[in-house]
mmCIF file of C-alpha atoms in Angstrom:
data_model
loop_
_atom_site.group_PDB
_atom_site.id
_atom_site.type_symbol
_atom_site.label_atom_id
_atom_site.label_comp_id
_atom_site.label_asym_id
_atom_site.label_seq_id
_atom_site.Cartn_x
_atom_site.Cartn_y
_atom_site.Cartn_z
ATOM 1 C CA UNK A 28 71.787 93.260 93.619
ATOM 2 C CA UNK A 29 72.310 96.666 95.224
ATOM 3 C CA UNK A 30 71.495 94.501 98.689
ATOM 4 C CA UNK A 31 74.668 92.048 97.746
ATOM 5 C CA UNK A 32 76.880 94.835 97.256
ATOM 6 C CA UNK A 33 76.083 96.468 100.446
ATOM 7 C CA UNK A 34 76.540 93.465 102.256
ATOM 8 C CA UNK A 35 80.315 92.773 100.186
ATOM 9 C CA UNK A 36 81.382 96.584 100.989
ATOM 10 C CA UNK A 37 80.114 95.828 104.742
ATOM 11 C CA UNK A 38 82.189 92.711 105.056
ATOM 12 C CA UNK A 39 85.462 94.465 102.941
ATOM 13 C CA UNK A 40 85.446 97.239 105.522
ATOM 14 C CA UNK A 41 85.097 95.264 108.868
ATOM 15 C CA UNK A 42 87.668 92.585 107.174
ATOM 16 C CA UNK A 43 89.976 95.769 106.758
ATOM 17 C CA UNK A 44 89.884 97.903 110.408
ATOM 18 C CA UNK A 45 90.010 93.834 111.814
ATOM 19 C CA UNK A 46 93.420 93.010 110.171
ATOM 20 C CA UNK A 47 94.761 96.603 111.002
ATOM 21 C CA UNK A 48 93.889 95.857 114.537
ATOM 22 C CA UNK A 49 94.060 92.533 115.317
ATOM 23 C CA UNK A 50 96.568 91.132 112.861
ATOM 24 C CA UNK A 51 98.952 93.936 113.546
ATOM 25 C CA UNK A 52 98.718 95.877 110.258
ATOM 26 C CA UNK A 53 99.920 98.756 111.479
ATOM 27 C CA UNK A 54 103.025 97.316 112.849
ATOM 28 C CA UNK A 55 104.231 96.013 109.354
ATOM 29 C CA UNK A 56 103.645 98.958 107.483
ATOM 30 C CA UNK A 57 105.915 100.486 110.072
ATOM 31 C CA UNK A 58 107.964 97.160 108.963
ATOM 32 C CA UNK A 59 108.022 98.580 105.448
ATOM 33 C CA UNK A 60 108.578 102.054 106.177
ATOM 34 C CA UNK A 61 111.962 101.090 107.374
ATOM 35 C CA UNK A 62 112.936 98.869 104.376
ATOM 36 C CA UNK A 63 111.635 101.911 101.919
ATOM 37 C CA UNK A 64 113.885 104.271 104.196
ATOM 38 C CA UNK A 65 116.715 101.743 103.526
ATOM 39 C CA UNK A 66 115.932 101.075 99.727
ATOM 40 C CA UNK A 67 115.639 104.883 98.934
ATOM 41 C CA UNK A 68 118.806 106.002 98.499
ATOM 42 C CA UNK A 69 120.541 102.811 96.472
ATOM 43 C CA UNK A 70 117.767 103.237 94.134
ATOM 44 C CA UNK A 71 117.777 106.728 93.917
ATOM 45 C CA UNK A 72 121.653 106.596 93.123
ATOM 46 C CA UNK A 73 121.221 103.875 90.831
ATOM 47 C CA UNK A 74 118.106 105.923 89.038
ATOM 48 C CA UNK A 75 120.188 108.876 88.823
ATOM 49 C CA UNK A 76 123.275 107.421 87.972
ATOM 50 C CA UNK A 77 121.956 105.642 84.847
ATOM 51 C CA UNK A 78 120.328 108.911 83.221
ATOM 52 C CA UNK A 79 123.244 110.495 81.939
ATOM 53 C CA UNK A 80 124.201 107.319 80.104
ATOM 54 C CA UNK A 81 120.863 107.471 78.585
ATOM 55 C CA UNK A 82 121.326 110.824 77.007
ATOM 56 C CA UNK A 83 119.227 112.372 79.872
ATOM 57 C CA UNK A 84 120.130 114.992 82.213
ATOM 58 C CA UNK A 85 120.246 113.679 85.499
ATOM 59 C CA UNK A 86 118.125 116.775 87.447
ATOM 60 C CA UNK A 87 115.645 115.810 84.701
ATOM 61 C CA UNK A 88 114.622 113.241 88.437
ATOM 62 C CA UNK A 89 114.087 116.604 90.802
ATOM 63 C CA UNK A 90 110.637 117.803 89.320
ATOM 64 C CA UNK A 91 109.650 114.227 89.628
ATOM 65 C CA UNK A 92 110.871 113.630 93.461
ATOM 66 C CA UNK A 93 109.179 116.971 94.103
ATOM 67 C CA UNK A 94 105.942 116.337 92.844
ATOM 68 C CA UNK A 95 105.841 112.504 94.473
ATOM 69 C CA UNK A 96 108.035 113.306 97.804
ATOM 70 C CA UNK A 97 106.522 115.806 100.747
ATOM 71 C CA UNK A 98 108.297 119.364 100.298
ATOM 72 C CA UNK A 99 111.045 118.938 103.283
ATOM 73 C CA UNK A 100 111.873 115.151 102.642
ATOM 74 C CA UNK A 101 112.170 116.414 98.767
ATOM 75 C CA UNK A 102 114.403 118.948 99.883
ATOM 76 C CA UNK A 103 116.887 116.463 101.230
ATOM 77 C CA UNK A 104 116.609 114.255 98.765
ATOM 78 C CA UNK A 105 117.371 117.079 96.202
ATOM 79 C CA UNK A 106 121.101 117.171 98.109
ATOM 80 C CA UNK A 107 121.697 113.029 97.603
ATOM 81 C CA UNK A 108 120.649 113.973 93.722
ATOM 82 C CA UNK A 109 122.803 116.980 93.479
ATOM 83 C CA UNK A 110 125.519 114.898 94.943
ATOM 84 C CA UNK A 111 125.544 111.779 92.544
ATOM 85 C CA UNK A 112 125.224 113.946 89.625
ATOM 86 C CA UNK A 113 128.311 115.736 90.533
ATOM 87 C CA UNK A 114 130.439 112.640 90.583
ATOM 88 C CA UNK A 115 129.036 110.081 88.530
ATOM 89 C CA UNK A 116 131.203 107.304 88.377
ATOM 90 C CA UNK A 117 130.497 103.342 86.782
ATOM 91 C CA UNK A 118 131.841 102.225 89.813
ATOM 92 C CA UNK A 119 129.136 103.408 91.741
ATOM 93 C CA UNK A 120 126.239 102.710 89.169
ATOM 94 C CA UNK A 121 127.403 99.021 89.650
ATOM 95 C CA UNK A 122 128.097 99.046 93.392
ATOM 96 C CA UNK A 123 124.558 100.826 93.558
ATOM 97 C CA UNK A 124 122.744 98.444 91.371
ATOM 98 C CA UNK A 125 124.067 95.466 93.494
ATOM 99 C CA UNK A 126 123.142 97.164 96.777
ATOM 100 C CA UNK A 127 119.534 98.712 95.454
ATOM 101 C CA UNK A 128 118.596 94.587 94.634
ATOM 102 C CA UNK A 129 119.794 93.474 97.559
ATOM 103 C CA UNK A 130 117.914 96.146 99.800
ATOM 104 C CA UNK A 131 115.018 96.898 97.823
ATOM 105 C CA UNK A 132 114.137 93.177 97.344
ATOM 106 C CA UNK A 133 114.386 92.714 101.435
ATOM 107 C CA UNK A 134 111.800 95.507 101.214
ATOM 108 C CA UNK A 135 109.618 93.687 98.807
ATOM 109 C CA UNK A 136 110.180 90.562 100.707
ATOM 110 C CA UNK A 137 108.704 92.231 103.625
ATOM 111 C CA UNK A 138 105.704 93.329 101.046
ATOM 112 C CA UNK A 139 105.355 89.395 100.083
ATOM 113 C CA UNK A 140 105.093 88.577 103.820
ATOM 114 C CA UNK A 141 102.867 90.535 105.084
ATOM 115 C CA UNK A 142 100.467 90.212 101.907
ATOM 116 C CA UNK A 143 100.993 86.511 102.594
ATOM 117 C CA UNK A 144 99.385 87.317 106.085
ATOM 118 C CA UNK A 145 96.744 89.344 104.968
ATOM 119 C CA UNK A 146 95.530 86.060 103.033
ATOM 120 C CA UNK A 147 96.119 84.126 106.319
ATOM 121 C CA UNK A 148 98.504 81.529 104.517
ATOM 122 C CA UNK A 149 101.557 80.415 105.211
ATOM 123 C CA UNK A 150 104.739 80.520 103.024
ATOM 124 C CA UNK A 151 105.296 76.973 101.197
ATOM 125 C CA UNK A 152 107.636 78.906 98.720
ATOM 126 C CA UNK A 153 111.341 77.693 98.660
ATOM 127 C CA UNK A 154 113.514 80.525 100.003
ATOM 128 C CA UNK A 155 114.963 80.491 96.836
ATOM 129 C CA UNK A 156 112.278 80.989 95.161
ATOM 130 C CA UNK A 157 110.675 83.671 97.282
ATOM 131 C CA UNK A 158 113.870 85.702 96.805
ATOM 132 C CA UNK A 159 114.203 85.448 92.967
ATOM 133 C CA UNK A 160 109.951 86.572 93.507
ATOM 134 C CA UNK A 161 110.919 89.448 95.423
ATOM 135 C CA UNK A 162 114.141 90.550 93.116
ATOM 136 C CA UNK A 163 111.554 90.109 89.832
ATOM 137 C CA UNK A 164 109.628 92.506 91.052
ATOM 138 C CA UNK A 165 112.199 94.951 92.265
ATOM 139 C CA UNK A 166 113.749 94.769 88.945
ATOM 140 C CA UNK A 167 110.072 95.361 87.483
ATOM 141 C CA UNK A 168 109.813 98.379 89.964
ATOM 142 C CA UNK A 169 113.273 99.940 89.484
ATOM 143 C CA UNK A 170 112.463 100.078 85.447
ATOM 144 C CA UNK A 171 108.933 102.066 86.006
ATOM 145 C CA UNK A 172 110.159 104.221 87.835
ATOM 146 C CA UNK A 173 113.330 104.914 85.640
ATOM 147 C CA UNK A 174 110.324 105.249 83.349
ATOM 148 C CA UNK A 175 108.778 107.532 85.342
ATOM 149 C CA UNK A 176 111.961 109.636 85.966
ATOM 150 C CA UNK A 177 112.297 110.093 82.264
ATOM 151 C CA UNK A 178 109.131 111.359 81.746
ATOM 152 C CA UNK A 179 109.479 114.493 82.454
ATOM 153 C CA UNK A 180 111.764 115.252 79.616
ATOM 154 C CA UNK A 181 110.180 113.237 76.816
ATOM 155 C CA UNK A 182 107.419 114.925 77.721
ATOM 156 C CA UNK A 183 109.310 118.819 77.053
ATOM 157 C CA UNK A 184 110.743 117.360 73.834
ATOM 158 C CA UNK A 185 107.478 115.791 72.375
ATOM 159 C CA UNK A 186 105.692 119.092 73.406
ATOM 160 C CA UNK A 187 108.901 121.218 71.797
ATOM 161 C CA UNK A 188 108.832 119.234 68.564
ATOM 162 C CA UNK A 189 104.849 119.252 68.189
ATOM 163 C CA UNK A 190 104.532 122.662 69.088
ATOM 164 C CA UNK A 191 107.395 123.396 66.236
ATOM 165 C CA UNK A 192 105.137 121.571 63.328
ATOM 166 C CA UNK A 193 101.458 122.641 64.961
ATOM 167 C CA UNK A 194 101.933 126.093 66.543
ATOM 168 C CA UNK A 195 99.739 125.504 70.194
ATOM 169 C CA UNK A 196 98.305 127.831 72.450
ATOM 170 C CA UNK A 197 100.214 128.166 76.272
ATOM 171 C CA UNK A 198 97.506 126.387 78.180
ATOM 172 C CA UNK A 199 98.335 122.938 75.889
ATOM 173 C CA UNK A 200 100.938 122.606 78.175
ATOM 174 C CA UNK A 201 98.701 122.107 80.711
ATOM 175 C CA UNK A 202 97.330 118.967 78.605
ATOM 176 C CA UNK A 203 100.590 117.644 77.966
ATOM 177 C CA UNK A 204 101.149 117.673 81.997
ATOM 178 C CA UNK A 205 98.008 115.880 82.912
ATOM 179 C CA UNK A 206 98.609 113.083 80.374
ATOM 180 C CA UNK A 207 102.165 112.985 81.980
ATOM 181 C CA UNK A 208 100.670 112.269 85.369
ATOM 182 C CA UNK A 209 98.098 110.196 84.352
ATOM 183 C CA UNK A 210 100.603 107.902 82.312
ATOM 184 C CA UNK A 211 102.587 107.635 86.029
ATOM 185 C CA UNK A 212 99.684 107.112 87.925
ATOM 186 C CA UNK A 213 98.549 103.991 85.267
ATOM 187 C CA UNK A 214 102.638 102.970 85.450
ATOM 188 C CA UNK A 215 102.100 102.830 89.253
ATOM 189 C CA UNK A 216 98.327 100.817 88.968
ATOM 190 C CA UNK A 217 100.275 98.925 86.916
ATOM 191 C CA UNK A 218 103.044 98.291 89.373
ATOM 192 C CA UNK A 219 100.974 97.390 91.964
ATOM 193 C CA UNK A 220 98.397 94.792 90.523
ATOM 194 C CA UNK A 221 101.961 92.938 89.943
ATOM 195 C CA UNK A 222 102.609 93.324 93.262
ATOM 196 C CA UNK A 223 99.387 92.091 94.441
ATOM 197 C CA UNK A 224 98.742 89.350 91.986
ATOM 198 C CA UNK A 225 102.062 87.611 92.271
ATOM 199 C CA UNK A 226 103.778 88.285 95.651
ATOM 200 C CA UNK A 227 101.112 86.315 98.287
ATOM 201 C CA UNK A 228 101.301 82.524 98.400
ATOM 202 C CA UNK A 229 97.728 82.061 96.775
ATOM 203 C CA UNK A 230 96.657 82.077 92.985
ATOM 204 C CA UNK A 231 94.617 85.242 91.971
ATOM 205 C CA UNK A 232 93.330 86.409 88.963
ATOM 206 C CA UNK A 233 94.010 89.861 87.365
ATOM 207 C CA UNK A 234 90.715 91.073 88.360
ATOM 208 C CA UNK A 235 90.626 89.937 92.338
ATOM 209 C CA UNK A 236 93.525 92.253 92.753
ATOM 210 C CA UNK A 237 91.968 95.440 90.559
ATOM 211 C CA UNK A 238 90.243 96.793 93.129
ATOM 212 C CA UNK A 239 93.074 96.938 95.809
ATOM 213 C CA UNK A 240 95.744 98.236 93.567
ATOM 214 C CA UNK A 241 93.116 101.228 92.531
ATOM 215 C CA UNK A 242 92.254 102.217 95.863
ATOM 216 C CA UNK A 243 96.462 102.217 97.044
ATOM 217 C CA UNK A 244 97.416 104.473 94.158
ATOM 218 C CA UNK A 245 94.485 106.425 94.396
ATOM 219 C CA UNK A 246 94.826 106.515 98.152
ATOM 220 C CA UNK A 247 98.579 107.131 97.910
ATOM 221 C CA UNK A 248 98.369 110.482 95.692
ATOM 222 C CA UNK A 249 95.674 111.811 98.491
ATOM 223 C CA UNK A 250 97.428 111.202 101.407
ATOM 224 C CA UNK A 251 100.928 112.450 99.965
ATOM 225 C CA UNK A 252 98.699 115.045 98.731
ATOM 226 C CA UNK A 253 97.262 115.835 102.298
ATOM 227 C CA UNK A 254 100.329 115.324 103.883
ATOM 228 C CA UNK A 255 102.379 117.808 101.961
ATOM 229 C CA UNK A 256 99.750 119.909 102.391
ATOM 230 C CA UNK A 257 99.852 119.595 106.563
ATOM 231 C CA UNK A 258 103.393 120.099 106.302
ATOM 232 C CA UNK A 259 103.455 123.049 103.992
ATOM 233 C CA UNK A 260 100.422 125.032 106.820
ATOM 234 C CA UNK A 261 100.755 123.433 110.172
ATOM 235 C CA UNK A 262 103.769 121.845 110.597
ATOM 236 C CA UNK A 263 106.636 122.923 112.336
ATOM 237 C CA UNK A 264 109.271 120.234 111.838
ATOM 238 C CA UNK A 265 112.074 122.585 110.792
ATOM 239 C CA UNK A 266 111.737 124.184 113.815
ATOM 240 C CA UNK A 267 111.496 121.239 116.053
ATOM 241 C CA UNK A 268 113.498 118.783 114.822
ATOM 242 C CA UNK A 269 116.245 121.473 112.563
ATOM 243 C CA UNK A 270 118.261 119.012 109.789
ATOM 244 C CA UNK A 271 116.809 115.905 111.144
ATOM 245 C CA UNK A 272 113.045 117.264 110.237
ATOM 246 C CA UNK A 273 113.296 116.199 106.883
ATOM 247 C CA UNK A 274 114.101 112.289 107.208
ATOM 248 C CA UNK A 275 111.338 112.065 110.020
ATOM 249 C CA UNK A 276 109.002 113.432 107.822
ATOM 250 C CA UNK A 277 110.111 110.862 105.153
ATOM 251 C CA UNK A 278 109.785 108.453 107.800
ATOM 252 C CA UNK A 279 106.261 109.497 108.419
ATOM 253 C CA UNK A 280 105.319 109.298 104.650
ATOM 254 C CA UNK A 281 107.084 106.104 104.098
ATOM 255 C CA UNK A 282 104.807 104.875 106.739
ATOM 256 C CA UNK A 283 101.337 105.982 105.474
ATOM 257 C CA UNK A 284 102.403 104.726 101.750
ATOM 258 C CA UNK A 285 103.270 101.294 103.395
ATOM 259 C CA UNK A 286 99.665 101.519 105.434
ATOM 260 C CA UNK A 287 97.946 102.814 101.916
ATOM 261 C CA UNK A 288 100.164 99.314 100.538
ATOM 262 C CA UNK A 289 98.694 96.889 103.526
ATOM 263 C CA UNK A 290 94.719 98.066 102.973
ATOM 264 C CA UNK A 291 95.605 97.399 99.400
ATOM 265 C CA UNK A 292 96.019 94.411 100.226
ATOM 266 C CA UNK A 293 94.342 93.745 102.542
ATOM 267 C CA UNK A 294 91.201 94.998 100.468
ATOM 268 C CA UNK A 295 92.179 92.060 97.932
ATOM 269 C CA UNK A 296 92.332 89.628 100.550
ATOM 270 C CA UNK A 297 88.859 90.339 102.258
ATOM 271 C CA UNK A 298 87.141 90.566 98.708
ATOM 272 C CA UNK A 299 88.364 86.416 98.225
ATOM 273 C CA UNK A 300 87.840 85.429 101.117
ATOM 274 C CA UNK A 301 84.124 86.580 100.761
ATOM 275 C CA UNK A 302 84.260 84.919 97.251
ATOM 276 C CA UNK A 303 85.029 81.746 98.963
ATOM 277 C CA UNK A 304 82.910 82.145 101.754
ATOM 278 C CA UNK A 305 79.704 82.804 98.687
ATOM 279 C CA UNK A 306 80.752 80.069 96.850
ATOM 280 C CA UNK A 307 80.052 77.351 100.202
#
């Protein structure tokens, strides 16, 4: 048993440094950085835009942007926040809403295509219907993470009101924060698996697509962790690159979360083929 398993991780790993090289991974996660770069600030004004009507205060999203988003890309995105909540209008909620589908589902569409390549099969999808696909799942995506935006605040208030009727020492709070990102790290899993169960051309089961969407959330909290990290004690971006160093650093980490997206699925893809390959 413990010899099949080597020989499955063995074939997962060469399957996954092969596609980055040869099938020109790397080039279409820098495919999906740009669509991310384009998505981001629709949805962001669409996000923000719908709090307030929600009975939420919009910079309720900061904390949240600042915890996901490396410090000097945060910092600029922080301005675009301020801005919207300053002149919230229902104009732009529905202009953005139109404009965050049509973007962020070219973005996805790029996800569906190159996941479509990782499982070396061509689209037979109607465009139609590949569209609608990639708008589904935008939709699904835009609603976690208004989910995840709101958070935050539930959070305070179910702490306020339980700490009100069971007096709780300080370091509960500390609890209450690590259920909070655990609950957005299962909402992303979550996110993901749909991603990677339903975008390729090829029917999978919940359970071939487990492992990839575990390792790209997993791997995506590391390397935003490790990258804000970098940033915060060795980089000099300010310095170089002034007001433009914070959208090449978002650049940068749009890029490794669209890499962390492609071995996701990439992952998936090598563990069926080897199923297939076992089963002959």
């Amino acid at each position: 048993m413990r010899k099949i398993k080597s020989k499955k991780l063995t074939y997962v790993l060469k399957r996954v440094f092969s596609a980055i090289i040869n099938d020109n991974m790397a080039d279409l996660a820098a495919t999906l950085a740009y669509y991310f770069l384009l998505s981001l600030f629709p949805l962001l004004i669409f996000c923000v835009a719908l709090l307030p009507y929600l009975s939420i205060e919009a910079e309720a999203a900061i904390p949240l942007v600042k915890d996901l988003v490396p410090k000097m890309a945060a910092d600029s995105i922080d301005q675009t926040v301020r801005g919207i909540v300053e002149n919230r209008r229902v104009d732009v909620l529905s202009f953005s809403f139109l404009a965050t589908l049509w973007i962020a589902s070219n973005a996805m569409g790029a996800i569906i295509r190159t996941l479509n390549v990782a499982y070396q099969v061509e689209e037979t999808r109607s465009y139609l219907r590949v569209r609608m696909l990639a708008t589904g799942l935008t939709v699904a995506f835009v609603l976690v993470l208004a989910v995840m935006l709101v958070l935050p605040v539930f959070g305070q208030v179910i702490f306020g009101f339980v700490q009100k009727v069971f007096p709780l020492p300080a370091k509960a709070w500390v609890v209450f924060s690590l259920l909070r990102w655990l609950t957005a790290f299962l909402l992303a899993n979550m996110v993901l698996i749909g991603i990677y169960q339903i975008a390729p051309n090829v029917t999978l089961p919940l359970r071939k697509v487990a492992v990839g969407a575990l390792t790209a959330t997993i791997g995506w909290q590391l390397i935003s962790l490790a990258f804000s990290s970098y940033l915060s004690n060795f980089s000099h971006y300010s310095a170089t690159y002034g007001s433009l160093g914070g959208v090449i650093v978002l650049m940068i980490w749009f890029y490794l979360t669209g890499l962390i997206l492609v071995i996701g699925g990439v992952i998936n893809a090598a563990i069926h083929r080897y199923q297939q390959e076992e089963k002959r």
